[in-house]
Backbone as ProteinMPNN parsed JSONL, in Angstrom:
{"seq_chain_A": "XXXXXXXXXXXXXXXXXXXXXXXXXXXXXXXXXXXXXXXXXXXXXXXXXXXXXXXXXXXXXXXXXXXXXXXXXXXXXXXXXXXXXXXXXXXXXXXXXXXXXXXXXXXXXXXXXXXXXXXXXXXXXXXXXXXXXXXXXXXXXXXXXXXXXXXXXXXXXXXX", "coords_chain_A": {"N_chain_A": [[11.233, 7.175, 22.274], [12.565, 9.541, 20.092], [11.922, 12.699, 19.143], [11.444, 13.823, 15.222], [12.973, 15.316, 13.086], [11.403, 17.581, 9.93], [11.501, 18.048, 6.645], [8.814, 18.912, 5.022], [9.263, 19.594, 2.058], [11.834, 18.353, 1.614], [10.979, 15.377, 2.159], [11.333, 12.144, 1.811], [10.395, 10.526, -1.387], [7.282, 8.657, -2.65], [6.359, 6.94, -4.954], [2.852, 6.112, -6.098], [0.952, 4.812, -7.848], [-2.016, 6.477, -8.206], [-1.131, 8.534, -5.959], [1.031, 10.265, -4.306], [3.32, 9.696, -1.676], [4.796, 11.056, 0.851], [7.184, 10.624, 3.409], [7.113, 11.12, 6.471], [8.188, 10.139, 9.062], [9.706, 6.965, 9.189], [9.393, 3.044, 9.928], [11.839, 2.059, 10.614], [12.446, 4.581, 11.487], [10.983, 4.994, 13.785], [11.254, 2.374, 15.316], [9.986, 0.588, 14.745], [7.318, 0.989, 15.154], [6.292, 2.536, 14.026], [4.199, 4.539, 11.084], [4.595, 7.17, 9.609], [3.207, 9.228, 7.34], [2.905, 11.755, 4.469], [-0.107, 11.709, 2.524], [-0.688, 12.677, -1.006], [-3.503, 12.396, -2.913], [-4.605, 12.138, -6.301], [-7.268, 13.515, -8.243], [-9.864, 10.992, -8.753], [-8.428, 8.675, -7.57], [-6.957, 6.452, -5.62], [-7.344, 2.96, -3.803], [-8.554, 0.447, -6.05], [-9.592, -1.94, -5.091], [-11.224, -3.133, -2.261], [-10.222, -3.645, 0.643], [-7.957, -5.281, 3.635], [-6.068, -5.425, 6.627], [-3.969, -6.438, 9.481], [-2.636, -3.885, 10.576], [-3.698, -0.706, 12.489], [-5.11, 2.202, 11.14], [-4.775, 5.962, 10.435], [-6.397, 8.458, 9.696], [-6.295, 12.461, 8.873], [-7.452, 14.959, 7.203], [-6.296, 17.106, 5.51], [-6.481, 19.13, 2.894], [-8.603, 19.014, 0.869], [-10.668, 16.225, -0.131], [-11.923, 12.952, 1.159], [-13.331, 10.124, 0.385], [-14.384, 7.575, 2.427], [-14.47, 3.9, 1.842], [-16.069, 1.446, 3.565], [-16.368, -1.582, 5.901], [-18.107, -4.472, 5.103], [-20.56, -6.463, 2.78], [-23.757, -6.503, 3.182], [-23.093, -4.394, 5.317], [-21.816, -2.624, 4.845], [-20.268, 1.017, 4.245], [-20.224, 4.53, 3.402], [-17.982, 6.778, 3.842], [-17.606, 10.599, 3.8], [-14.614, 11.825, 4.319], [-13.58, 15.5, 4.938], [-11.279, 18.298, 4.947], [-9.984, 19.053, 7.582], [-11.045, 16.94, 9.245], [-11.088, 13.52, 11.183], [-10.472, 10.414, 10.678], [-10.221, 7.404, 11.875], [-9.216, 3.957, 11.583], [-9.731, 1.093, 12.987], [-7.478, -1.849, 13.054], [-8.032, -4.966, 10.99], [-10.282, -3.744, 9.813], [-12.597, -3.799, 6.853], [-11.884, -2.035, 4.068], [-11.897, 0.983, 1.81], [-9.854, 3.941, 0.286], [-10.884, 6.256, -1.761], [-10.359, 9.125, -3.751], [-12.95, 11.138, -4.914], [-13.456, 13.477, -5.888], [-12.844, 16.685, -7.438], [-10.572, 17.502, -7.375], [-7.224, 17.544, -5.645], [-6.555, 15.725, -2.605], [-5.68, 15.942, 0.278], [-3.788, 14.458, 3.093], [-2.744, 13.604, 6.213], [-1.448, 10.772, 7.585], [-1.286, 7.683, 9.951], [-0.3, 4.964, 10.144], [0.055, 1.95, 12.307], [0.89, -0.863, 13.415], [4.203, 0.21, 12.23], [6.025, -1.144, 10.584], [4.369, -3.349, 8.365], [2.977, -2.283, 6.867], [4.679, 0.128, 5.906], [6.622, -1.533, 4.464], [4.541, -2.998, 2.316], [3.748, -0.438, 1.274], [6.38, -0.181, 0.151], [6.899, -2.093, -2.021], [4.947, -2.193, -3.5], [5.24, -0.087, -5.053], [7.723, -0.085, -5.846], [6.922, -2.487, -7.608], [4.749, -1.13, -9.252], [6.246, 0.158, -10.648], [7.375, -0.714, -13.063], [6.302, -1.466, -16.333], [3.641, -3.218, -17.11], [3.276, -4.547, -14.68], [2.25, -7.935, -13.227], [-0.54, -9.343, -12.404], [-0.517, -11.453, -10.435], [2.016, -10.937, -9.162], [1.353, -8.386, -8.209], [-0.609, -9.467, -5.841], [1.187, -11.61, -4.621], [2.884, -9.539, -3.529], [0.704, -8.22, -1.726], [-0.145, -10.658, -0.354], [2.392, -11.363, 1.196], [2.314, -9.289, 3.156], [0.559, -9.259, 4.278], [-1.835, -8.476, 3.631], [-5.106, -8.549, 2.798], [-6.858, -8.93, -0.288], [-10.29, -7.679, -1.158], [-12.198, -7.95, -3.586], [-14.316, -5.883, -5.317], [-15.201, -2.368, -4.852], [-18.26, -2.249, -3.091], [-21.518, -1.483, -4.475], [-23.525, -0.348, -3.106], [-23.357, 1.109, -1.16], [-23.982, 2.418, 2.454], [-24.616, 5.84, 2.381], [-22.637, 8.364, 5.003]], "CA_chain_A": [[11.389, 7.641, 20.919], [12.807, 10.973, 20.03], [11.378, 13.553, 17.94], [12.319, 13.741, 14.246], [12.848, 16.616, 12.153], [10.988, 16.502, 8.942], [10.995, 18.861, 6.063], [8.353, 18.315, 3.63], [9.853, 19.811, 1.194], [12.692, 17.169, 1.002], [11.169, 13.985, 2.418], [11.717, 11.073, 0.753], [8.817, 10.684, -1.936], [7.47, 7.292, -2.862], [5.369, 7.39, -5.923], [2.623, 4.771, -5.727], [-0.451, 4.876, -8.522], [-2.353, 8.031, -7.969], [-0.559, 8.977, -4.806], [2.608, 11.009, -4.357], [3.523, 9.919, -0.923], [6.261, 11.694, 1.373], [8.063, 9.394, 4.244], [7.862, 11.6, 7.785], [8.608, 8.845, 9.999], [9.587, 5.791, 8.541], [9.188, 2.299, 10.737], [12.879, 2.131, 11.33], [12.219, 5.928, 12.866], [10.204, 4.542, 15.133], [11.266, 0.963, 16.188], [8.368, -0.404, 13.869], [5.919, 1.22, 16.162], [4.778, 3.599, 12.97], [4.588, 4.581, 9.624], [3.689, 8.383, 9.203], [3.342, 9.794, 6.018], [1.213, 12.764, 3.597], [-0.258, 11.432, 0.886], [-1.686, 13.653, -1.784], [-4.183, 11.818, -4.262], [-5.05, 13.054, -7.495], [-8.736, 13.058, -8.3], [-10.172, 9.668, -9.246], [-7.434, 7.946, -7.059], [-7.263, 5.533, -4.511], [-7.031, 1.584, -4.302], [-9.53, 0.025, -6.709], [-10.412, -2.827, -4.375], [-11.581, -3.603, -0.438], [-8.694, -4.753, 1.214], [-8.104, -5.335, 5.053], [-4.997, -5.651, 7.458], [-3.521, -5.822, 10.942], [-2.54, -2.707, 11.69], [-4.536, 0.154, 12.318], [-4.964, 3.483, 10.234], [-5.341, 7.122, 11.522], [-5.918, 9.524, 8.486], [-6.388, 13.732, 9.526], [-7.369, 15.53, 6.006], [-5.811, 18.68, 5.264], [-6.887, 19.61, 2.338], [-9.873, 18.595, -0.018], [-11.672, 15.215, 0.409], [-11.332, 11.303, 0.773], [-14.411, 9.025, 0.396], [-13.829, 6.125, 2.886], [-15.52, 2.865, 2.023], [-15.625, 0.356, 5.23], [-17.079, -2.911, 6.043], [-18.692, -5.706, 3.95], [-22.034, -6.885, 2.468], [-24.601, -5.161, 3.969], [-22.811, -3.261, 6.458], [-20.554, -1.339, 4.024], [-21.05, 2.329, 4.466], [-19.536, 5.369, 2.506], [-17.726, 8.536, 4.589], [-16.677, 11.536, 3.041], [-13.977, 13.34, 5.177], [-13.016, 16.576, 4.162], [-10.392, 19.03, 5.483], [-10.071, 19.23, 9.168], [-11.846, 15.979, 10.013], [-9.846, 12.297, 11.347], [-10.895, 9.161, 10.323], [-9.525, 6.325, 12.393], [-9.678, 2.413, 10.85], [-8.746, -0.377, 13.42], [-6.886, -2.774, 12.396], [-8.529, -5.729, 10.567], [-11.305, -3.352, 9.318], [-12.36, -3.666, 5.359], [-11.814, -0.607, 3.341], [-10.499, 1.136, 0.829], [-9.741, 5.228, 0.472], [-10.91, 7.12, -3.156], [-10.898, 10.97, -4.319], [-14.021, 10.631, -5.818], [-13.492, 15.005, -6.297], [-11.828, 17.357, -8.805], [-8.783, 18.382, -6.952], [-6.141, 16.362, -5.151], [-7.014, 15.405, -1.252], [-4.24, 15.549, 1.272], [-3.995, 13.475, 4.526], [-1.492, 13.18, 7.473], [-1.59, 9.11, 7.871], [-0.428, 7.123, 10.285], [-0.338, 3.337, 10.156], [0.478, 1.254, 13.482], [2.735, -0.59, 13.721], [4.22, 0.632, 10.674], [6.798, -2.402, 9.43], [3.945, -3.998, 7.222], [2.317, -0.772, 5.985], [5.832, 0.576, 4.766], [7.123, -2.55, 3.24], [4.036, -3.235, 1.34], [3.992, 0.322, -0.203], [7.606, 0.479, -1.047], [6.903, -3.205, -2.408], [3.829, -2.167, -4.237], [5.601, 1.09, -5.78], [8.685, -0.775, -6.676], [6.02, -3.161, -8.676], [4.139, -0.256, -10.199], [7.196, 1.297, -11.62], [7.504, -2.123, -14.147], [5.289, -0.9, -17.453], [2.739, -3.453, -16.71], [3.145, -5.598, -13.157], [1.014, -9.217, -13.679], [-1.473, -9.388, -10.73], [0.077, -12.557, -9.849], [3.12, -10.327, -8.599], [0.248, -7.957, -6.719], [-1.199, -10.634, -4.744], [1.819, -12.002, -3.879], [2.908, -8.646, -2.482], [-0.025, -8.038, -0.844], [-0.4, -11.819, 1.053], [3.4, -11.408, 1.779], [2.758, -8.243, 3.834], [-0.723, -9.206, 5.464], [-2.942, -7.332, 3.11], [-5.61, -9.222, 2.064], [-7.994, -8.097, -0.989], [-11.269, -8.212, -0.616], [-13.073, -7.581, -4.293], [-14.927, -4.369, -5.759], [-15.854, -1.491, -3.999], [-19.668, -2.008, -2.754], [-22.036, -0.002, -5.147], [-24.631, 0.067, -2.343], [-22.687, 1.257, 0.529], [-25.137, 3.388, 2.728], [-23.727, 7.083, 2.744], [-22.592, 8.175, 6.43]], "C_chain_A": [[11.588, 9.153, 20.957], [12.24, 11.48, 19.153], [12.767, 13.777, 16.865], [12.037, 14.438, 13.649], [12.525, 16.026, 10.692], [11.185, 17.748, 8.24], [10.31, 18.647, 5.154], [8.954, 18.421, 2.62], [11.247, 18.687, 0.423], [12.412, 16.488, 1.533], [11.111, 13.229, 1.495], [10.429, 10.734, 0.261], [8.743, 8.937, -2.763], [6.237, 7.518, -4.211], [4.374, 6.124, -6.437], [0.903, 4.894, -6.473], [-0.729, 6.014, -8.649], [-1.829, 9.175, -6.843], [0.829, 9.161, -4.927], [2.515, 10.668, -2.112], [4.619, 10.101, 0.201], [6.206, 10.754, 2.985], [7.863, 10.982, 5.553], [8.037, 10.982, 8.785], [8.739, 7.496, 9.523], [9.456, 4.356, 9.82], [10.751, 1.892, 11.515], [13.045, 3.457, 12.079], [11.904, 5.995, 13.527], [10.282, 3.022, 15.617], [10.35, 0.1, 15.672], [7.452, -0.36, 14.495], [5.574, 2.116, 15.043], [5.09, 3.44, 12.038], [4.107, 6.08, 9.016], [3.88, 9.149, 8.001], [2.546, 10.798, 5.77], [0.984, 12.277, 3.128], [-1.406, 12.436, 0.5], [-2.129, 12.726, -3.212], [-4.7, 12.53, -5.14], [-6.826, 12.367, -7.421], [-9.211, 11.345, -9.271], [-9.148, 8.255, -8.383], [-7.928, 7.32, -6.072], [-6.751, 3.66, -4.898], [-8.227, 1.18, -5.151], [-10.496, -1.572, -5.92], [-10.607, -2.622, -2.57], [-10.283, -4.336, 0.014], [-9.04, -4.595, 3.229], [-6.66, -6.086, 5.242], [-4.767, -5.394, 8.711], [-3.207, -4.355, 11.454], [-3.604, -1.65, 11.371], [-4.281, 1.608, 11.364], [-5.735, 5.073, 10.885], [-5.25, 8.301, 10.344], [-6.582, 11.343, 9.088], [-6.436, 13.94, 7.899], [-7.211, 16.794, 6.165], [-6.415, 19.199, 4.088], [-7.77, 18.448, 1.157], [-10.771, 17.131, 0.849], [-11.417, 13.727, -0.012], [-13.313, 11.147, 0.808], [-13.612, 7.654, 0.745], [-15.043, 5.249, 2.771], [-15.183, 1.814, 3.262], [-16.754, -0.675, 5.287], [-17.56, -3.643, 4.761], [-20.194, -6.227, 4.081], [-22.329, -5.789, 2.683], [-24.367, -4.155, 4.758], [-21.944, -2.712, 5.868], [-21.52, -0.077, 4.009], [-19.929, 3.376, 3.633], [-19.646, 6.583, 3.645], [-17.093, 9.529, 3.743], [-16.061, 12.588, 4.037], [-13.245, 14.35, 4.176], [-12.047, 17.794, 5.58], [-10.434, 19.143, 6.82], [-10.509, 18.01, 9.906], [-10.534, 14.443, 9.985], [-10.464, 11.094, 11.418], [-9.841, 7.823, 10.909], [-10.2, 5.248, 11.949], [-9.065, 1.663, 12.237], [-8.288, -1.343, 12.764], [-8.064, -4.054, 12.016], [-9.996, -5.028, 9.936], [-11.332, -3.197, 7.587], [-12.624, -2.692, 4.905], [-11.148, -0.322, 2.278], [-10.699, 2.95, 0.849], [-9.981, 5.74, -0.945], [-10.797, 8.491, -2.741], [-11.711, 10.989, -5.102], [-13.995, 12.625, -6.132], [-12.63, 15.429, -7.372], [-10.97, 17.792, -8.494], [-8.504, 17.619, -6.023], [-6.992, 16.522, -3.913], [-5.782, 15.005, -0.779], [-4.438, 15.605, 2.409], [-2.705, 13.158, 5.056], [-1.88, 11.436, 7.933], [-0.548, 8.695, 8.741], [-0.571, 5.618, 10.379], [1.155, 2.815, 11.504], [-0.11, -0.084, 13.213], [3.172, -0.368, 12.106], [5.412, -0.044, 10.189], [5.818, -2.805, 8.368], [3.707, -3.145, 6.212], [3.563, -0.38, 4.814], [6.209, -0.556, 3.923], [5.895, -2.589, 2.035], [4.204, -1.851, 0.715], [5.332, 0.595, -0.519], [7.587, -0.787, -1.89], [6.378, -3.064, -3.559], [4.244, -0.887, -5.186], [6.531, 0.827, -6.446], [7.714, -1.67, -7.987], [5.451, -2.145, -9.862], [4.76, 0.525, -11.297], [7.744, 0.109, -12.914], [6.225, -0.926, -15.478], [4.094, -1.759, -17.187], [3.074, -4.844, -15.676], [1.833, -7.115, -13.192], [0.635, -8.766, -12.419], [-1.212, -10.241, -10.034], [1.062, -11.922, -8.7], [2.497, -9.139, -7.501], [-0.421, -8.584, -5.897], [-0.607, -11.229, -4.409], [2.48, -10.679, -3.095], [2.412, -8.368, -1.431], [-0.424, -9.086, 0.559], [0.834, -11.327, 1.654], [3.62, -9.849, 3.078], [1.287, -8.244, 4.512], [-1.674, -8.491, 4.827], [-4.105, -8.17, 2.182], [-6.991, -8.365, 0.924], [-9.113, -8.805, -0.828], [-12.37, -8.121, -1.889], [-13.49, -5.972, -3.956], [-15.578, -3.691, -4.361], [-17.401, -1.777, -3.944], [-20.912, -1.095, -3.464], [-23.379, 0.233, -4.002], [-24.519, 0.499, -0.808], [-23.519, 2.417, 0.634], [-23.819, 4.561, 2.95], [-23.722, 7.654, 4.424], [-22.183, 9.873, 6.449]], "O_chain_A": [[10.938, 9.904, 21.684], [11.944, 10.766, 18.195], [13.984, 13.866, 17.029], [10.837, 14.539, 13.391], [12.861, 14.952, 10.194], [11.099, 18.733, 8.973], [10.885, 18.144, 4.189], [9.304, 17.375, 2.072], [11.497, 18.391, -0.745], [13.447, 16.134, 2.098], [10.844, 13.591, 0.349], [9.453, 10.612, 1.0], [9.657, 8.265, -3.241], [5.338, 8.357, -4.133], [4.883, 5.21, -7.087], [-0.119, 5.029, -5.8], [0.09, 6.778, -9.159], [-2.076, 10.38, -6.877], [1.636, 8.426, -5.497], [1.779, 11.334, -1.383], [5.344, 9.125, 0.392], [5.159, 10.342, 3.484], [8.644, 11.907, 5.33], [7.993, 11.772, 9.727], [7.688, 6.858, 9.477], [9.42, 4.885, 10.931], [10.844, 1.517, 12.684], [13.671, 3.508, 13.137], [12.183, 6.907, 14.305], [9.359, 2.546, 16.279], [10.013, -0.983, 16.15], [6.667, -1.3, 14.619], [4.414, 2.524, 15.094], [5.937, 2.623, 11.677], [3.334, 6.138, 8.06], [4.965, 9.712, 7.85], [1.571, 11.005, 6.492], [2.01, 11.744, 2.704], [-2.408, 12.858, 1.076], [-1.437, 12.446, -4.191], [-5.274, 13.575, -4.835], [-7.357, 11.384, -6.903], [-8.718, 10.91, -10.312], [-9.264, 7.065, -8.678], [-9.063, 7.475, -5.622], [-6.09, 3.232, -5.845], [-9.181, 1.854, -4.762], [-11.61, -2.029, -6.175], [-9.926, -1.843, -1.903], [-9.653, -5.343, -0.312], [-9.952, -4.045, 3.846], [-6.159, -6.938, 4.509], [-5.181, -4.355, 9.225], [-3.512, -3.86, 12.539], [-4.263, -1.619, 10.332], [-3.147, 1.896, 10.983], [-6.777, 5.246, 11.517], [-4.222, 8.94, 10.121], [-7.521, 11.214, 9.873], [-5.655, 13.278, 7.215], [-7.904, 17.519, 6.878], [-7.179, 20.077, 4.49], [-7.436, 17.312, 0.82], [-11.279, 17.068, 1.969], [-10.919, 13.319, -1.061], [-14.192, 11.926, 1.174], [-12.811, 6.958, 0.122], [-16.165, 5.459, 3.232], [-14.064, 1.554, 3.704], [-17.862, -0.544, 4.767], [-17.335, -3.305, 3.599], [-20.848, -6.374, 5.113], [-21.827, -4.669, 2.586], [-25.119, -3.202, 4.962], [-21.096, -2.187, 6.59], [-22.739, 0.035, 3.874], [-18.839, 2.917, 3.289], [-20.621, 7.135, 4.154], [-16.116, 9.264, 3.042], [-16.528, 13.645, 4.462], [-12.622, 14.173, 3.13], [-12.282, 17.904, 6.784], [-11.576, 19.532, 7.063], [-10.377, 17.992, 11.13], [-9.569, 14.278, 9.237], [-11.048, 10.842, 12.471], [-8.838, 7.437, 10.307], [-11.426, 5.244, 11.834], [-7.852, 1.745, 12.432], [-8.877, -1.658, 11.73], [-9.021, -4.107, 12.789], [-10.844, -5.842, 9.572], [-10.407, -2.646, 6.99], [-13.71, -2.218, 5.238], [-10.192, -0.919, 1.782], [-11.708, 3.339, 1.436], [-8.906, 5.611, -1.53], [-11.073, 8.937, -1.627], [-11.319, 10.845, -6.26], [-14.951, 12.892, -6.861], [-11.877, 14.73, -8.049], [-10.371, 18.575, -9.23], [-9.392, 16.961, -5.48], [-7.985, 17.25, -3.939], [-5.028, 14.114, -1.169], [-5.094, 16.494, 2.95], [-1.785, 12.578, 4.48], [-2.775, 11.24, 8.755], [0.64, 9.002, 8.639], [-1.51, 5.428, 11.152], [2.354, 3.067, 11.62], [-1.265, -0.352, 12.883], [2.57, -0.718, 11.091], [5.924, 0.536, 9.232], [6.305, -2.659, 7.247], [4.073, -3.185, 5.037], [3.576, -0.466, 3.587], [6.094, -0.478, 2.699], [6.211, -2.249, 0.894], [4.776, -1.862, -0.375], [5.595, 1.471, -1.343], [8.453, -0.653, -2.755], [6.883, -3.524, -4.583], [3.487, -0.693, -6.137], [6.575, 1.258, -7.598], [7.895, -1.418, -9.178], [5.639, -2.294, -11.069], [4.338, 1.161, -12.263], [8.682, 0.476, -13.621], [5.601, 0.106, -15.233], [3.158, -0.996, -16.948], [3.067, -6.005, -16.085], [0.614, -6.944, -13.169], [1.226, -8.058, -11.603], [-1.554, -10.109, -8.859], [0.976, -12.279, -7.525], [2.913, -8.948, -6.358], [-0.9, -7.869, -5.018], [-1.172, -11.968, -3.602], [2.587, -10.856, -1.882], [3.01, -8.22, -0.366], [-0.761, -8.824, 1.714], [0.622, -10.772, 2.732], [4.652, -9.495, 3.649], [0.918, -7.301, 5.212], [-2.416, -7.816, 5.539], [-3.934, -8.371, 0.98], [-7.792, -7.499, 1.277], [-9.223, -9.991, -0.515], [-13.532, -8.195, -1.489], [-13.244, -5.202, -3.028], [-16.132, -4.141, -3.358], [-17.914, -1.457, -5.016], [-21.203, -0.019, -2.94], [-24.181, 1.127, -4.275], [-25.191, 0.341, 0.212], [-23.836, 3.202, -0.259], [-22.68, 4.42, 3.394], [-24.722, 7.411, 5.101], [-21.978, 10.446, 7.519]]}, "name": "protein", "num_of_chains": 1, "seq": "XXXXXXXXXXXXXXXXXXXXXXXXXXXXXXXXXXXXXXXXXXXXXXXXXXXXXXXXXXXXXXXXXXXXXXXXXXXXXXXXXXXXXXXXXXXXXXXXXXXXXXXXXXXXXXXXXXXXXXXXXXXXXXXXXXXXXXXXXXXXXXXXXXXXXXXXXXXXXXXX"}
């Protein structure tokens, strides 16, 4: 694989709920070995449920702060990375990513292998851009790309 010139400034921007996120390697840029992107979440953002999938996730925060929730039942735990720190998910691990802060949070992500990752969010952004998307049509996105939901965030996840 060769190196690929990126400019933030014009990558291709996918606009997906609370998240503005810019394309620097797409999975055809890499043979469907990645999926590297920024995303910048606005405060209160994130997915609203637990989900879990095959590939793995590698997030680096640049600026402000994520709150990662992970695992299930009893063993759900709450991380808060903030700027400088890298939060790796393996694949099949349950989670989900908020900005539980008052100013956006921006993260260098990479998702391996990155065919499912990208399809579902250009799948799930194409959906969102409808005025209101049935959930029928989000849960068939989400099986059709390996993403299974998993119910509400945990209100008793131990802090980490």
């Amino acid at each position: 694989m060769d190196k690929i010139p990126v400019d933030i400034a014009t990558a291709e921007r996918i606009r997906l709920g609370t998240e503005d996120i810019a394309v620097l390697a797409s999975s055809a840029d890499t043979g469907g070995a990645l999926f590297a992107v920024q995303t910048t979440m606005r405060p209160g953002g994130g997915p609203p449920v637990m989900h879990r999938h095959g590939p793995g996730e590698v997030y680096y925060v640049t600026e402000g702060e994520f709150t990662f929730y992970l695992g299930e039942g009893g063993e759900a735990r709450r991380i808060v990375a903030r700027a400088g720190e890298v939060v790796p998910l393996a694949g099949d691990t349950p989670h989900t990513i908020r900005n539980e802060s008052q100013t956006d949070a921006v993260a260098f992500v990479v998702h391996a292998p990155g065919a499912p990752m990208e399809g579902f969010t250009r799948a799930v952004a194409a959906l969102a851009a409808q005025d209101a998307p049935a959930i029928e049509d989000v849960l068939a996105v989400a099986e059709a790309h390996g993403i299974e939901l998993l119910g509400p965030i945990p209100s008793h996840a131990a802090r980490v």
